[in-house]
mmCIF file of C-alpha atoms and ligand atoms in Angstrom:
data_model
loop_
_atom_site.group_PDB
_atom_site.id
_atom_site.type_symbol
_atom_site.label_atom_id
_atom_site.label_comp_id
_atom_site.label_asym_id
_atom_site.label_seq_id
_atom_site.Cartn_x
_atom_site.Cartn_y
_atom_site.Cartn_z
ATOM 1 C CA UNK A 1468 9.770 82.883 -20.736
ATOM 2 C CA UNK A 1469 9.105 79.047 -20.642
ATOM 3 C CA UNK A 1470 12.786 78.422 -20.327
ATOM 4 C CA UNK A 1471 13.151 80.952 -17.293
ATOM 5 C CA UNK A 1472 10.253 78.968 -15.436
ATOM 6 C CA UNK A 1473 11.839 75.730 -16.254
ATOM 7 C CA UNK A 1474 15.070 76.826 -14.742
ATOM 8 C CA UNK A 1475 13.395 78.154 -11.710
ATOM 9 C CA UNK A 1476 11.664 74.961 -11.067
ATOM 10 C CA UNK A 1477 14.603 72.706 -12.037
ATOM 11 C CA UNK A 1478 16.063 72.560 -8.291
ATOM 12 C CA UNK A 1479 12.600 71.355 -7.171
ATOM 13 C CA UNK A 1480 11.877 68.529 -9.664
ATOM 14 C CA UNK A 1481 15.443 67.701 -10.624
ATOM 15 C CA UNK A 1482 14.951 63.991 -11.646
ATOM 16 C CA UNK A 1483 11.935 64.535 -13.452
ATOM 17 C CA UNK A 1484 13.226 67.420 -15.348
ATOM 18 C CA UNK A 1485 16.112 65.361 -16.404
ATOM 19 C CA UNK A 1486 13.978 62.569 -17.734
ATOM 20 C CA UNK A 1487 11.834 65.075 -19.515
ATOM 21 C CA UNK A 1488 14.904 66.807 -20.855
ATOM 22 C CA UNK A 1489 16.311 63.484 -22.107
ATOM 23 C CA UNK A 1490 12.862 62.706 -23.771
ATOM 24 C CA UNK A 1491 12.667 65.940 -25.469
ATOM 25 C CA UNK A 1492 16.340 65.536 -26.780
ATOM 26 C CA UNK A 1493 15.351 62.088 -28.317
ATOM 27 C CA UNK A 1494 12.359 63.487 -29.932
ATOM 28 C CA UNK A 1495 14.328 66.634 -31.215
ATOM 29 C CA UNK A 1496 17.095 64.262 -32.685
ATOM 30 C CA UNK A 1497 14.337 62.198 -34.270
ATOM 31 C CA UNK A 1498 12.707 65.257 -35.828
ATOM 32 C CA UNK A 1499 15.910 66.652 -37.046
ATOM 33 C CA UNK A 1500 17.040 63.328 -38.640
ATOM 34 C CA UNK A 1501 13.610 62.682 -40.177
ATOM 35 C CA UNK A 1502 13.651 66.126 -41.907
ATOM 36 C CA UNK A 1503 17.225 65.375 -43.246
ATOM 37 C CA UNK A 1504 16.100 61.889 -44.284
ATOM 38 C CA UNK A 1505 13.023 63.280 -46.130
ATOM 39 C CA UNK A 1506 10.739 61.658 -43.936
ATOM 40 C CA UNK A 1507 8.008 64.392 -43.690
ATOM 41 C CA UNK A 1508 5.324 64.601 -46.160
ATOM 42 C CA UNK A 1509 2.696 67.310 -47.212
ATOM 43 C CA UNK A 1510 -0.981 66.434 -47.473
ATOM 44 C CA UNK A 1511 -3.542 68.691 -48.739
ATOM 45 C CA UNK A 1512 -7.155 69.170 -47.817
ATOM 46 C CA UNK A 1513 -9.439 70.884 -50.272
ATOM 47 C CA UNK A 1514 -11.259 74.227 -49.300
ATOM 48 C CA UNK A 1515 -14.674 74.295 -51.047
ATOM 49 C CA UNK A 1516 -16.702 77.449 -51.944
ATOM 50 C CA UNK A 1517 -20.181 76.740 -50.867
ATOM 51 C CA UNK A 1518 -21.528 78.956 -53.784
ATOM 52 C CA UNK A 1519 -20.041 77.302 -56.555
ATOM 53 C CA UNK A 1520 -19.416 74.156 -54.896
ATOM 54 C CA UNK A 1521 -15.935 74.105 -56.196
ATOM 55 C CA UNK A 1522 -12.538 73.704 -54.952
ATOM 56 C CA UNK A 1523 -10.834 77.008 -54.499
ATOM 57 C CA UNK A 1524 -7.675 75.952 -52.568
ATOM 58 C CA UNK A 1525 -6.128 73.472 -50.315
ATOM 59 C CA UNK A 1526 -4.505 73.496 -46.864
ATOM 60 C CA UNK A 1527 -1.018 72.144 -46.515
ATOM 61 C CA UNK A 1528 -0.944 69.535 -43.546
ATOM 62 C CA UNK A 1529 2.376 68.236 -42.677
ATOM 63 C CA UNK A 1530 2.660 64.344 -41.677
ATOM 64 C CA UNK A 1531 5.732 62.407 -40.380
ATOM 65 C CA UNK A 1532 6.120 58.946 -42.210
ATOM 66 C CA UNK A 1533 7.856 57.163 -39.316
ATOM 67 C CA UNK A 1534 9.464 53.871 -40.533
ATOM 68 C CA UNK A 1535 8.014 51.985 -37.346
ATOM 69 C CA UNK A 1536 5.222 54.009 -36.135
ATOM 70 C CA UNK A 1537 3.830 54.922 -39.577
ATOM 71 C CA UNK A 1538 1.998 58.179 -40.257
ATOM 72 C CA UNK A 1539 2.343 60.499 -37.231
ATOM 73 C CA UNK A 1540 0.032 63.343 -36.796
ATOM 74 C CA UNK A 1541 1.246 67.067 -36.643
ATOM 75 C CA UNK A 1542 -0.787 67.357 -33.326
ATOM 76 C CA UNK A 1543 2.051 65.239 -31.994
ATOM 77 C CA UNK A 1544 5.068 66.694 -33.259
ATOM 78 C CA UNK A 1545 4.399 70.422 -33.973
ATOM 79 C CA UNK A 1546 4.243 71.479 -30.469
ATOM 80 C CA UNK A 1547 7.722 69.688 -30.028
ATOM 81 C CA UNK A 1548 9.095 71.286 -32.919
ATOM 82 C CA UNK A 1549 8.004 74.726 -31.765
ATOM 83 C CA UNK A 1550 9.518 74.144 -28.375
ATOM 84 C CA UNK A 1551 12.844 72.936 -29.726
ATOM 85 C CA UNK A 1552 12.964 75.496 -32.506
ATOM 86 C CA UNK A 1553 13.063 72.693 -35.422
ATOM 87 C CA UNK A 1554 9.913 74.095 -36.579
ATOM 88 C CA UNK A 1555 11.559 76.863 -38.279
ATOM 89 C CA UNK A 1556 13.480 74.380 -40.532
ATOM 90 C CA UNK A 1557 10.460 72.247 -40.890
ATOM 91 C CA UNK A 1558 8.165 75.094 -41.512
ATOM 92 C CA UNK A 1559 10.599 76.339 -44.395
ATOM 93 C CA UNK A 1560 10.652 72.686 -45.807
ATOM 94 C CA UNK A 1561 6.756 72.552 -45.797
ATOM 95 C CA UNK A 1562 6.474 76.108 -47.498
ATOM 96 C CA UNK A 1563 8.674 75.183 -50.242
ATOM 97 C CA UNK A 1564 6.988 71.849 -50.853
ATOM 98 C CA UNK A 1565 3.585 73.491 -50.897
ATOM 99 C CA UNK A 1566 4.720 76.002 -53.316
ATOM 100 C CA UNK A 1567 6.359 73.692 -55.568
ATOM 101 C CA UNK A 1568 3.239 71.257 -55.427
ATOM 102 C CA UNK A 1569 0.850 74.111 -55.985
ATOM 103 C CA UNK A 1570 2.376 75.567 -58.995
ATOM 104 C CA UNK A 1571 1.433 72.552 -60.967
ATOM 105 C CA UNK A 1572 -2.109 72.852 -59.953
ATOM 106 C CA UNK A 1573 -4.715 75.268 -61.908
ATOM 107 C CA UNK A 1574 -4.408 78.872 -61.724
ATOM 108 C CA UNK A 1575 -7.451 79.545 -59.440
ATOM 109 C CA UNK A 1576 -6.341 77.091 -57.033
ATOM 110 C CA UNK A 1577 -4.336 78.525 -53.948
ATOM 111 C CA UNK A 1578 -2.635 76.809 -51.115
ATOM 112 C CA UNK A 1579 -2.713 77.605 -47.359
ATOM 113 C CA UNK A 1580 0.271 76.913 -45.222
ATOM 114 C CA UNK A 1581 0.262 77.044 -41.480
ATOM 115 C CA UNK A 1582 2.616 79.270 -39.965
ATOM 116 C CA UNK A 1583 3.691 78.886 -36.172
ATOM 117 C CA UNK A 1584 4.355 81.924 -34.013
ATOM 118 C CA UNK A 1585 8.065 80.692 -33.420
ATOM 119 C CA UNK A 1586 8.500 81.148 -37.345
ATOM 120 C CA UNK A 1587 6.783 84.377 -37.556
ATOM 121 C CA UNK A 1588 8.852 85.761 -34.589
ATOM 122 C CA UNK A 1589 12.081 84.671 -36.938
ATOM 123 C CA UNK A 1590 13.587 87.838 -38.461
ATOM 124 C CA UNK A 1591 14.252 86.127 -41.712
ATOM 125 C CA UNK A 1592 10.399 84.613 -42.051
ATOM 126 C CA UNK A 1593 9.274 87.398 -44.647
ATOM 127 C CA UNK A 1594 12.296 86.739 -46.795
ATOM 128 C CA UNK A 1595 11.858 82.760 -46.532
ATOM 129 C CA UNK A 1596 8.501 83.080 -47.841
ATOM 130 C CA UNK A 1597 9.271 85.287 -50.596
ATOM 131 C CA UNK A 1598 12.124 83.067 -51.556
ATOM 132 C CA UNK A 1599 9.675 79.929 -51.551
ATOM 133 C CA UNK A 1600 7.543 81.862 -54.132
ATOM 134 C CA UNK A 1601 10.468 82.883 -56.203
ATOM 135 C CA UNK A 1602 12.081 79.515 -56.357
ATOM 136 C CA UNK A 1603 8.879 77.658 -57.278
ATOM 137 C CA UNK A 1604 7.493 80.366 -59.454
ATOM 138 C CA UNK A 1605 4.084 80.545 -57.634
ATOM 139 C CA UNK A 1606 2.216 83.794 -57.785
ATOM 140 C CA UNK A 1607 2.016 85.613 -54.296
ATOM 141 C CA UNK A 1608 -1.856 85.830 -54.737
ATOM 142 C CA UNK A 1609 -1.866 81.960 -54.692
ATOM 143 C CA UNK A 1610 -0.475 81.758 -51.371
ATOM 144 C CA UNK A 1611 -2.298 82.008 -48.057
ATOM 145 C CA UNK A 1612 -0.707 81.766 -44.566
ATOM 146 C CA UNK A 1613 -2.685 80.627 -41.633
ATOM 147 C CA UNK A 1614 -1.751 81.945 -38.253
ATOM 148 C CA UNK A 1615 -3.320 81.399 -34.975
ATOM 149 C CA UNK A 1616 -3.946 83.983 -32.363
ATOM 150 C CA UNK A 1617 -0.982 82.817 -30.308
ATOM 151 C CA UNK A 1618 1.050 84.310 -33.417
ATOM 152 C CA UNK A 1619 0.051 87.767 -32.211
ATOM 153 C CA UNK A 1620 0.213 87.528 -28.553
ATOM 154 C CA UNK A 1621 3.617 88.470 -27.860
ATOM 155 C CA UNK A 1622 5.855 90.786 -29.863
ATOM 156 C CA UNK A 1623 2.730 92.088 -31.504
ATOM 157 C CA UNK A 1624 4.154 94.972 -33.129
ATOM 158 C CA UNK A 1625 6.838 93.206 -35.015
ATOM 159 C CA UNK A 1626 4.700 90.389 -36.077
ATOM 160 C CA UNK A 1627 1.798 92.637 -37.393
ATOM 161 C CA UNK A 1628 4.685 94.504 -39.291
ATOM 162 C CA UNK A 1629 5.861 91.229 -41.023
ATOM 163 C CA UNK A 1630 2.143 90.469 -41.933
ATOM 164 C CA UNK A 1631 1.780 93.756 -43.411
ATOM 165 C CA UNK A 1632 4.666 93.513 -45.524
ATOM 166 C CA UNK A 1633 3.727 90.126 -46.651
ATOM 167 C CA UNK A 1634 0.314 90.912 -47.675
ATOM 168 C CA UNK A 1635 1.435 93.996 -49.437
ATOM 169 C CA UNK A 1636 2.925 91.470 -52.007
ATOM 170 C CA UNK A 1637 -0.319 89.873 -52.537
ATOM 171 C CA UNK A 1638 0.033 86.888 -50.082
ATOM 172 C CA UNK A 1639 -3.509 86.395 -48.200
ATOM 173 C CA UNK A 1640 -3.440 85.875 -44.367
ATOM 174 C CA UNK A 1641 -6.108 83.847 -42.570
ATOM 175 C CA UNK A 1642 -6.897 83.536 -38.975
ATOM 176 C CA UNK A 1643 -7.118 79.927 -38.352
ATOM 177 C CA UNK A 1644 -9.145 78.152 -35.307
ATOM 178 C CA UNK A 1645 -11.178 81.444 -35.045
ATOM 179 C CA UNK A 1646 -13.090 81.819 -31.898
ATOM 180 C CA UNK A 1647 -10.848 79.562 -29.564
ATOM 181 C CA UNK A 1648 -8.681 82.259 -28.439
ATOM 182 C CA UNK A 1649 -9.329 85.160 -26.028
ATOM 183 C CA UNK A 1650 -8.866 88.298 -28.205
ATOM 184 C CA UNK A 1651 -10.067 87.263 -31.670
ATOM 185 C CA UNK A 1652 -12.104 90.393 -31.951
ATOM 186 C CA UNK A 1653 -9.197 92.490 -30.960
ATOM 187 C CA UNK A 1654 -7.077 91.228 -33.792
ATOM 188 C CA UNK A 1655 -9.691 91.753 -36.199
ATOM 189 C CA UNK A 1656 -9.583 95.202 -35.562
ATOM 190 C CA UNK A 1657 -5.609 95.473 -35.512
ATOM 191 C CA UNK A 1658 -5.077 93.582 -38.677
ATOM 192 C CA UNK A 1659 -6.830 93.128 -42.022
ATOM 193 C CA UNK A 1660 -7.159 89.401 -42.302
ATOM 194 C CA UNK A 1661 -8.436 88.217 -45.588
ATOM 195 C CA UNK A 1662 -10.133 85.024 -44.017
ATOM 196 C CA UNK A 1663 -11.693 83.910 -40.829
ATOM 197 C CA UNK A 1664 -11.496 80.160 -40.327
ATOM 198 C CA UNK A 1665 -14.096 79.363 -37.754
ATOM 199 C CA UNK A 1666 -12.984 76.581 -35.681
ATOM 200 C CA UNK A 1667 -14.572 73.287 -36.037
ATOM 201 C CA UNK A 1668 -15.568 73.022 -32.231
ATOM 202 C CA UNK A 1669 -18.450 75.446 -33.372
ATOM 203 C CA UNK A 1670 -19.535 73.288 -36.326
ATOM 204 C CA UNK A 1671 -20.067 70.145 -34.164
ATOM 205 C CA UNK A 1672 -23.418 71.076 -33.000
ATOM 206 C CA UNK A 1673 -24.281 73.535 -35.793
ATOM 207 C CA UNK A 1674 -27.115 71.485 -37.134
ATOM 208 C CA UNK A 1675 -28.861 71.512 -33.618
ATOM 209 C CA UNK A 1676 -30.524 74.384 -32.048
ATOM 210 C CA UNK A 1677 -27.624 75.336 -29.961
ATOM 211 C CA UNK A 1678 -25.462 78.484 -29.190
ATOM 212 C CA UNK A 1679 -22.967 77.068 -31.998
ATOM 213 C CA UNK A 1680 -25.192 78.042 -34.900
ATOM 214 C CA UNK A 1681 -25.833 81.320 -33.500
ATOM 215 C CA UNK A 1682 -22.255 82.067 -33.201
ATOM 216 C CA UNK A 1683 -21.494 81.110 -36.506
ATOM 217 C CA UNK A 1684 -24.181 83.147 -37.832
ATOM 218 C CA UNK A 1685 -22.874 86.264 -35.916
ATOM 219 C CA UNK A 1686 -19.158 85.408 -37.172
ATOM 220 C CA UNK A 1687 -20.566 85.184 -40.606
ATOM 221 C CA UNK A 1688 -22.417 88.540 -40.483
ATOM 222 C CA UNK A 1689 -19.077 90.054 -38.655
ATOM 223 C CA UNK A 1690 -16.880 88.639 -41.646
ATOM 224 C CA UNK A 1691 -19.448 89.957 -44.246
ATOM 225 C CA UNK A 1692 -19.259 93.671 -42.698
ATOM 226 C CA UNK A 1693 -15.381 93.568 -42.403
ATOM 227 C CA UNK A 1694 -15.013 92.025 -45.779
ATOM 228 C CA UNK A 1695 -13.443 88.947 -44.595
ATOM 229 C CA UNK A 1696 -14.139 85.557 -46.236
ATOM 230 C CA UNK A 1697 -15.612 83.174 -43.670
ATOM 231 C CA UNK A 1698 -14.759 79.376 -43.884
ATOM 232 C CA UNK A 1699 -16.033 76.819 -41.366
ATOM 233 C CA UNK A 1700 -13.536 73.903 -40.719
ATOM 234 C CA UNK A 1701 -14.347 70.288 -39.629
ATOM 235 C CA UNK A 1702 -17.687 69.760 -41.849
ATOM 236 C CA UNK A 1703 -18.252 66.098 -41.256
ATOM 237 C CA UNK A 1704 -21.933 65.579 -41.926
ATOM 238 C CA UNK A 1705 -24.588 66.523 -44.700
ATOM 239 C CA UNK A 1706 -26.535 68.047 -41.729
ATOM 240 C CA UNK A 1707 -23.778 70.377 -40.500
ATOM 241 C CA UNK A 1708 -22.963 71.217 -44.133
ATOM 242 C CA UNK A 1709 -26.775 72.246 -44.373
ATOM 243 C CA UNK A 1710 -26.528 74.214 -41.370
ATOM 244 C CA UNK A 1711 -23.217 75.975 -42.536
ATOM 245 C CA UNK A 1712 -24.984 76.966 -45.823
ATOM 246 C CA UNK A 1713 -28.007 78.214 -44.124
ATOM 247 C CA UNK A 1714 -25.733 80.507 -41.980
ATOM 248 C CA UNK A 1715 -24.345 82.064 -45.054
ATOM 249 C CA UNK A 1716 -20.797 80.728 -44.653
ATOM 250 C CA UNK A 1717 -18.742 81.299 -47.986
ATOM 251 C CA UNK A 1718 -16.100 78.375 -47.629
ATOM 252 C CA UNK A 1719 -16.029 75.050 -45.822
ATOM 253 C CA UNK A 1720 -13.356 72.288 -45.198
ATOM 254 C CA UNK A 1721 -14.108 68.861 -43.634
ATOM 255 C CA UNK A 1722 -13.932 65.185 -43.917
ATOM 256 C CA UNK A 1723 -17.321 65.283 -45.601
ATOM 257 C CA UNK A 1724 -15.888 66.726 -48.778
ATOM 258 C CA UNK A 1725 -12.482 65.191 -48.479
ATOM 259 C CA UNK A 1726 -9.697 64.325 -45.874
ATOM 260 C CA UNK A 1727 -6.158 65.441 -46.344
ATOM 261 C CA UNK A 1728 -4.674 63.685 -49.263
ATOM 262 C CA UNK A 1729 -1.070 63.418 -50.843
ATOM 263 C CA UNK A 1730 -0.163 65.802 -53.424
ATOM 264 C CA UNK A 1731 -0.756 63.287 -56.350
ATOM 265 C CA UNK A 1732 -4.274 62.433 -55.511
ATOM 266 C CA UNK A 1733 -5.138 66.257 -55.211
ATOM 267 C CA UNK A 1734 -3.742 66.683 -58.752
ATOM 268 C CA UNK A 1735 -6.209 63.804 -59.991
ATOM 269 C CA UNK A 1736 -9.150 65.448 -57.948
ATOM 270 C CA UNK A 1737 -8.651 68.888 -59.400
ATOM 271 C CA UNK A 1738 -8.379 67.262 -62.981
ATOM 272 C CA UNK A 1739 -11.615 65.373 -62.311
ATOM 273 C CA UNK A 1740 -13.366 68.480 -60.977
ATOM 274 C CA UNK A 1741 -12.316 70.587 -64.075
ATOM 275 C CA UNK A 1742 -13.547 67.831 -66.386
ATOM 276 C CA UNK A 1743 -16.635 67.594 -64.626
ATOM 277 C CA UNK A 1744 -17.070 71.576 -64.812
ATOM 278 C CA UNK A 1745 -16.288 71.319 -68.635
ATOM 279 C CA UNK A 1746 -18.975 68.492 -69.261
ATOM 280 C CA UNK A 1747 -21.667 70.401 -67.259
HETATM 281 P P1 C2E B 884 -5.329 73.288 -38.498
HETATM 282 O O1 C2E B 884 -4.401 74.131 -39.249
HETATM 283 O O2 C2E B 884 -6.550 73.850 -37.774
HETATM 284 O O3 C2E B 884 -5.787 72.152 -39.578
HETATM 285 C C1 C2E B 884 -6.852 71.462 -39.608
HETATM 286 C C2 C2E B 884 -7.001 70.138 -39.014
HETATM 287 O O4 C2E B 884 -8.490 69.650 -38.923
HETATM 288 C C3 C2E B 884 -6.216 69.139 -39.763
HETATM 289 O O5 C2E B 884 -5.804 68.312 -38.602
HETATM 290 C C4 C2E B 884 -7.184 68.291 -40.521
HETATM 291 O O6 C2E B 884 -6.918 66.896 -40.812
HETATM 292 C C5 C2E B 884 -8.404 68.487 -39.444
HETATM 293 N N1 C2E B 884 -9.748 68.115 -40.159
HETATM 294 C C6 C2E B 884 -10.194 68.861 -41.261
HETATM 295 N N2 C2E B 884 -11.223 68.525 -41.464
HETATM 296 C C7 C2E B 884 -11.865 67.652 -40.271
HETATM 297 C C8 C2E B 884 -12.993 67.071 -39.989
HETATM 298 O O7 C2E B 884 -14.235 67.257 -40.641
HETATM 299 N N3 C2E B 884 -12.921 66.521 -38.727
HETATM 300 C C9 C2E B 884 -12.031 66.390 -38.133
HETATM 301 N N4 C2E B 884 -12.137 65.696 -36.908
HETATM 302 N N5 C2E B 884 -10.812 67.034 -38.198
HETATM 303 C C10 C2E B 884 -10.800 67.477 -39.578
HETATM 304 P P2 C2E B 884 -4.026 67.897 -38.757
HETATM 305 O O8 C2E B 884 -3.630 67.630 -40.476
HETATM 306 O O9 C2E B 884 -3.878 66.651 -37.918
HETATM 307 O O10 C2E B 884 -3.449 68.973 -38.267
HETATM 308 C C11 C2E B 884 -3.519 69.344 -36.958
HETATM 309 C C12 C2E B 884 -2.729 70.825 -36.682
HETATM 310 O O11 C2E B 884 -1.306 70.766 -36.879
HETATM 311 C C13 C2E B 884 -3.277 71.775 -37.750
HETATM 312 O O12 C2E B 884 -4.326 72.278 -37.356
HETATM 313 C C14 C2E B 884 -2.056 72.926 -37.321
HETATM 314 O O13 C2E B 884 -2.381 73.554 -36.421
HETATM 315 C C15 C2E B 884 -0.979 71.951 -37.349
HETATM 316 N N6 C2E B 884 -0.318 71.831 -38.516
HETATM 317 C C16 C2E B 884 -0.516 70.959 -39.668
HETATM 318 N N7 C2E B 884 0.487 71.162 -40.494
HETATM 319 C C17 C2E B 884 1.364 72.260 -39.967
HETATM 320 C C18 C2E B 884 2.481 72.688 -40.512
HETATM 321 O O14 C2E B 884 3.065 72.643 -41.768
HETATM 322 N N8 C2E B 884 3.147 73.792 -39.914
HETATM 323 C C19 C2E B 884 2.470 74.286 -38.595
HETATM 324 N N9 C2E B 884 2.893 75.194 -38.065
HETATM 325 N N10 C2E B 884 1.411 73.557 -38.056
HETATM 326 C C20 C2E B 884 0.790 72.439 -38.872
HETATM 327 MG MG1 MG B 885 -4.656 75.621 -40.538
HETATM 328 MG MG1 MG B 886 -7.973 75.409 -38.267
HETATM 329 MG MG1 MG B 887 -7.970 73.496 -35.855
#
């Protein structure tokens, strides 16, 4: 699709195309080298249950530790990895690392891994996931896969089939960035998601008397009637937390509770939380 478009415009914008292609090749090479050299890291951000105030799981978020440029955000390199196809290898690495890290954490803690449309489209995806579980010894019901609507936009039938297959093994499926796409509601009808992650754009003004609060309230009600857990992403202030609570949302994730942290820090955080719970 994108390739055909690129080819069609190549004759019109040849010099720029060449330059872009060159830059892309350089980034592609850098990403592949970084993967081989072990320069990627997985950080984890806690997901918190608003009823118990306890960590129920973590989301795995990949970072690139660049020798000169420091820690690079996935927002910068994931789109490139998707375009070049390297996301398949990178995603597999993240999945395996996340399962290996999570198996050392308490039984009640699950790990959520982001899955790009390019990965899911790959025929071997389900096998890759099941192998990661088998290799690490992580139970299927401790793994969540986060997908966005773009995952379901094309080749819907094949993608839905893969998701159904994975879900039957006990893996849970979350719809990420809910509310930012065009057909969220259609997908809710077509696929039984376990969790709806309400995009952080809705939480930004949640404390104020704006539409955002009303939308969160409506989504929580919708989730409730469909038996889908609702989580609000990007909670940064006490005011937002109070608003999210008031709307009846079940889980939250955000800088207010914790930023994404390296695995070792999560291990310590979970141990401290456990001691606190024992002492209480
Ligand atoms: P996402 O899956 O929606 O992940 C949540 C993002 O929101 C993370 O950004 C997280 O650090 C950020 N965040 C969490 N709480 C707050 C908050 O209170 N305030 C603000 N401003 N941001 C908050 P991050 O780590 O930069 O990741 C960006 C995106 O990159 C992710 O969005 C996801 O779409 C993608 N991504 C990250 N890791 C992977 C991966 O392993 N595979 C794939 N395919 N995509 C990934
Ligand atoms: Mg996510
Ligand atoms: Mg998200
Ligand atoms: Mg997001």
